[in-house]
Amino acid sequence: MEVPFWSREIETLDRGALEKIQLDRLREMVSWALKTPFYGKKLEAVGVRSAEDLHGLADLERVPFTTKDDLRRSFPKGLLAVDMQEVVRIHSSSGTTGIPTVIYFAHDDVDRWTDLLARSIIATGASSRDIFQNMMTYGLFTGGLGLHYGAERVGMAVIPIGGGNTKRQIQTMKDFQTSVLHITPSYLLHIHSQVEAEGVGRDELGLKRALIGAEPHSENTRRKIEDLLGIQAFNSYGLSELNGPGVAFECVFRKDMHVWEDAYIIEIIDPATGQRVEDGQEGEVVLTNLIRRAMPILRYRTRDLAFMHPEPCACGRTHRRLSRILGRTDDMLIINGVNVFPSQIEEKIMKVPEVATNYLIHVDKKGALDRLTVKVEIYPKLFLGDVAKLEALRARIREELRSSIVISPIVELHEPGSLPVSEGKAKRVVDERPKD
Ligand code: ADP
Ligand code: ZN
């Protein structure tokens, strides 16, 4: 297979050279971090008063973790390391609690980030000849603008359509023969169901690749997308604290994501003890941003669960690979005392051929007990068959789920289009249990 590169030299550096870059950049970031009220105090407390106090990469472990709550508490300027005059971009997010966090970029920060996205796009085999329809939400969310800049740098024809208005999306795909999409996997599945409903044939579209990310999805969901649309789908991972998309991306082999290690230091820790775990072992992803001067972030606890691949990738890149995100430390549901991750449910139901493209996990209380209901959309023709067949399908899905999550949920079968659709990040879990 042909392996395309954007910056071959950097992407194939040997470990020693890569670690030297990491250490140099880490020192630079620490010197910037020391200028902020937040890290000034935090680093002082562990005896790091200047970049020279870090003698090797191992010294990173002396640096305390940074959490989302730290970012909230230091809103708006506690982590700003440059004069506002130097800031060229502000991204902000307000999480479920409504307390905002903010990310600042200086000119060179945007430039380096853009380069990582150009690198990521080229790694998938896409090129300047492609037509790129960016269906990710633009605005304060980093997903839209991040890939937009990267795609322009590659020289693709970029259609900045943003999320939503599915009919227009499909028309645009036809009009311009869009070959590459950037989109959440849930919205892509919805687009597919509309393509089917409108009777648009594969040959009317010029689609070849989809860059899918911003939300958890299983390998079975990727397969489903690839089979239904006849394209290749590439996993894309990032978060605004680490600039946004472009932290890790799949190459042409589609066997998990290269972390761009000249730009980020990745650690996997045991979330309970904070200690690093071995390659191959699942834990919480902790990331240090090596390329953002306006707002340095050291050892950020992402709450995302994944593992590092010990073996190298066939493409020849030396930047190590991260598994897909297997769950989050904060999305675990406890159902009558049993731990259940939404990703376990998705993986099972997306394997069932009768299941269409959307589902919802619903939790409530019945008396003293928690009740878990999994609502899945199935293909409409199945409702024309006899009731016994539907009942058998429901039982089969319930049994699949029970084999993975131990408890036996209620399974409801729905017609396509009846469950809520998201045009950005999907909300898969509705938990209506009273909070105490
Ligand atoms: P952004 O604005 O860049 O999307 P957010 O901070 O809003 O960043 O969201 C980042 C979170 O989204 C990650 O911590 C992770 O939980 C989730 N996420 C992003 N990409 C993926 C992916 N490819 N697979 C699974 N989860 C993802
Ligand atoms: Zn590779």
mmCIF file of N, CA, C and O and ligand atoms in Angstrom, residues 68 93 140-143 212-217 235-241 243-245 257 302 304 324-325 328 425, ligand 1:
data_model
loop_
_atom_site.group_PDB
_atom_site.id
_atom_site.type_symbol
_atom_site.label_atom_id
_atom_site.label_comp_id
_atom_site.label_asym_id
_atom_site.label_seq_id
_atom_site.Cartn_x
_atom_site.Cartn_y
_atom_site.Cartn_z
ATOM 1 N N LYS A 68 -10.059 19.421 34.412
ATOM 2 C CA LYS A 68 -11.083 20.329 33.874
ATOM 3 C C LYS A 68 -11.494 21.345 34.946
ATOM 4 O O LYS A 68 -11.703 22.522 34.638
ATOM 5 N N SER A 93 -15.743 26.529 25.776
ATOM 6 C CA SER A 93 -16.817 25.542 25.830
ATOM 7 C C SER A 93 -17.504 25.663 27.174
ATOM 8 O O SER A 93 -16.873 26.019 28.162
ATOM 9 N N LEU A 140 -17.384 28.156 18.361
ATOM 10 C CA LEU A 140 -16.496 28.061 19.522
ATOM 11 C C LEU A 140 -15.913 26.659 19.682
ATOM 12 O O LEU A 140 -14.871 26.461 20.286
ATOM 13 N N PHE A 141 -16.601 25.677 19.148
ATOM 14 C CA PHE A 141 -16.144 24.291 19.134
ATOM 15 C C PHE A 141 -14.945 24.184 18.170
ATOM 16 O O PHE A 141 -15.001 24.726 17.063
ATOM 17 N N THR A 142 -13.876 23.498 18.585
ATOM 18 C CA THR A 142 -12.639 23.506 17.785
ATOM 19 C C THR A 142 -12.678 22.605 16.547
ATOM 20 O O THR A 142 -11.835 22.729 15.660
ATOM 21 N N GLY A 143 -13.642 21.677 16.506
ATOM 22 C CA GLY A 143 -13.676 20.673 15.436
ATOM 23 C C GLY A 143 -13.796 21.277 14.047
ATOM 24 O O GLY A 143 -13.094 20.878 13.112
ATOM 25 N N ILE A 212 -13.854 10.733 10.875
ATOM 26 C CA ILE A 212 -14.924 10.718 11.879
ATOM 27 C C ILE A 212 -14.331 10.849 13.279
ATOM 28 O O ILE A 212 -13.343 10.204 13.615
ATOM 29 N N GLY A 213 -14.940 11.702 14.092
ATOM 30 C CA GLY A 213 -14.416 11.872 15.440
ATOM 31 C C GLY A 213 -15.320 12.732 16.279
ATOM 32 O O GLY A 213 -16.495 12.907 15.956
ATOM 33 N N ALA A 214 -14.753 13.246 17.351
ATOM 34 C CA ALA A 214 -15.417 14.130 18.322
ATOM 35 C C ALA A 214 -16.354 13.398 19.270
ATOM 36 O O ALA A 214 -16.840 13.986 20.228
ATOM 37 N N GLU A 215 -16.618 12.125 19.026
ATOM 38 C CA GLU A 215 -17.485 11.378 19.942
ATOM 39 C C GLU A 215 -17.098 9.902 19.911
ATOM 40 O O GLU A 215 -16.524 9.416 18.924
ATOM 41 N N PRO A 216 -17.414 9.196 20.986
ATOM 42 C CA PRO A 216 -17.045 7.778 21.035
ATOM 43 C C PRO A 216 -17.804 6.950 19.996
ATOM 44 O O PRO A 216 -18.955 7.250 19.693
ATOM 45 N N HIS A 217 -17.148 5.989 19.443
ATOM 46 C CA HIS A 217 -17.809 5.040 18.534
ATOM 47 C C HIS A 217 -16.980 3.767 18.522
ATOM 48 O O HIS A 217 -15.785 3.792 18.780
ATOM 49 N N ASN A 235 -10.554 7.295 12.084
ATOM 50 C CA ASN A 235 -10.821 7.820 13.421
ATOM 51 C C ASN A 235 -9.929 9.033 13.701
ATOM 52 O O ASN A 235 -8.722 8.992 13.439
ATOM 53 N N SER A 236 -10.542 10.065 14.251
ATOM 54 C CA SER A 236 -9.834 11.328 14.540
ATOM 55 C C SER A 236 -10.096 11.717 15.984
ATOM 56 O O SER A 236 -11.250 11.814 16.402
ATOM 57 N N TYR A 237 -9.019 11.939 16.752
ATOM 58 C CA TYR A 237 -9.190 12.224 18.178
ATOM 59 C C TYR A 237 -8.547 13.546 18.578
ATOM 60 O O TYR A 237 -7.435 13.860 18.133
ATOM 61 N N GLY A 238 -9.238 14.271 19.400
ATOM 62 C CA GLY A 238 -8.653 15.486 19.947
ATOM 63 C C GLY A 238 -9.599 16.115 20.942
ATOM 64 O O GLY A 238 -10.732 15.679 21.089
ATOM 65 N N LEU A 239 -9.123 17.131 21.636
ATOM 66 C CA LEU A 239 -9.959 17.864 22.568
ATOM 67 C C LEU A 239 -9.430 19.273 22.684
ATOM 68 O O LEU A 239 -8.249 19.517 22.446
ATOM 69 N N SER A 240 -10.325 20.190 23.004
ATOM 70 C CA SER A 240 -9.930 21.594 22.896
ATOM 71 C C SER A 240 -8.754 21.947 23.806
ATOM 72 O O SER A 240 -7.924 22.765 23.444
ATOM 73 N N GLU A 241 -8.655 21.316 24.964
ATOM 74 C CA GLU A 241 -7.533 21.606 25.870
ATOM 75 C C GLU A 241 -6.193 21.328 25.189
ATOM 76 O O GLU A 241 -5.177 21.899 25.524
ATOM 77 N N ASN A 243 -5.692 21.710 21.915
ATOM 78 C CA ASN A 243 -5.912 22.437 20.656
ATOM 79 C C ASN A 243 -7.234 22.072 19.993
ATOM 80 O O ASN A 243 -7.918 22.936 19.472
ATOM 81 N N GLY A 244 -7.565 20.793 19.975
ATOM 82 C CA GLY A 244 -8.760 20.346 19.252
ATOM 83 C C GLY A 244 -8.392 19.099 18.477
ATOM 84 O O GLY A 244 -7.496 18.357 18.888
ATOM 85 N N PRO A 245 -9.058 18.840 17.338
ATOM 86 C CA PRO A 245 -8.709 17.639 16.573
ATOM 87 C C PRO A 245 -7.239 17.681 16.148
ATOM 88 O O PRO A 245 -6.638 18.749 16.117
ATOM 89 N N MET A 257 -4.834 5.039 16.136
ATOM 90 C CA MET A 257 -4.431 6.402 15.789
ATOM 91 C C MET A 257 -3.010 6.762 16.229
ATOM 92 O O MET A 257 -2.648 6.593 17.388
ATOM 93 N N THR A 302 -7.629 13.741 30.681
ATOM 94 C CA THR A 302 -8.709 13.849 29.695
ATOM 95 C C THR A 302 -9.992 13.143 30.120
ATOM 96 O O THR A 302 -11.042 13.382 29.553
ATOM 97 N N ASP A 304 -10.605 10.311 29.238
ATOM 98 C CA ASP A 304 -10.823 9.308 28.188
ATOM 99 C C ASP A 304 -10.022 8.048 28.507
ATOM 100 O O ASP A 304 -8.877 8.133 28.934
ATOM 101 N N ARG A 324 -8.707 3.149 19.995
ATOM 102 C CA ARG A 324 -9.884 4.021 20.000
ATOM 103 C C ARG A 324 -10.277 4.292 21.454
ATOM 104 O O ARG A 324 -9.859 3.560 22.358
ATOM 105 N N ILE A 325 -11.072 5.328 21.687
ATOM 106 C CA ILE A 325 -11.477 5.658 23.055
ATOM 107 C C ILE A 325 -12.521 4.628 23.499
ATOM 108 O O ILE A 325 -13.543 4.431 22.844
ATOM 109 N N ARG A 328 -15.235 6.691 29.029
ATOM 110 C CA ARG A 328 -14.721 7.823 29.791
ATOM 111 C C ARG A 328 -14.865 7.512 31.269
ATOM 112 O O ARG A 328 -15.794 6.810 31.663
ATOM 113 N N LYS A 425 -22.245 16.358 18.180
ATOM 114 C CA LYS A 425 -21.993 15.228 19.072
ATOM 115 C C LYS A 425 -23.331 14.647 19.521
ATOM 116 O O LYS A 425 -24.193 15.377 19.987
HETATM 117 P P1 ADP B 1 -13.460 19.470 20.748
HETATM 118 O O1 ADP B 1 -14.028 20.851 20.944
HETATM 119 O O2 ADP B 1 -12.125 19.427 20.133
HETATM 120 O O3 ADP B 1 -14.378 18.436 20.221
HETATM 121 P P2 ADP B 1 -14.150 18.807 23.329
HETATM 122 O O4 ADP B 1 -13.280 19.214 24.449
HETATM 123 O O5 ADP B 1 -15.478 19.418 23.131
HETATM 124 O O6 ADP B 1 -13.204 18.958 22.139
HETATM 125 O O7 ADP B 1 -14.411 17.252 23.359
HETATM 126 C C1 ADP B 1 -13.339 16.363 23.458
HETATM 127 C C2 ADP B 1 -13.823 15.013 23.877
HETATM 128 O O8 ADP B 1 -14.576 14.410 22.831
HETATM 129 C C3 ADP B 1 -12.686 14.073 24.142
HETATM 130 O O9 ADP B 1 -12.150 14.213 25.434
HETATM 131 C C4 ADP B 1 -13.374 12.718 23.942
HETATM 132 O O10 ADP B 1 -14.093 12.333 25.089
HETATM 133 C C5 ADP B 1 -14.347 13.002 22.822
HETATM 134 N N1 ADP B 1 -13.752 12.585 21.556
HETATM 135 C C6 ADP B 1 -13.125 13.341 20.644
HETATM 136 N N2 ADP B 1 -12.718 12.600 19.599
HETATM 137 C C7 ADP B 1 -13.065 11.323 19.848
HETATM 138 C C8 ADP B 1 -12.913 10.063 19.162
HETATM 139 N N3 ADP B 1 -12.330 9.971 17.977
HETATM 140 N N4 ADP B 1 -13.398 8.963 19.756
HETATM 141 C C9 ADP B 1 -13.997 9.037 20.957
HETATM 142 N N5 ADP B 1 -14.183 10.165 21.648
HETATM 143 C C10 ADP B 1 -13.729 11.315 21.105
#
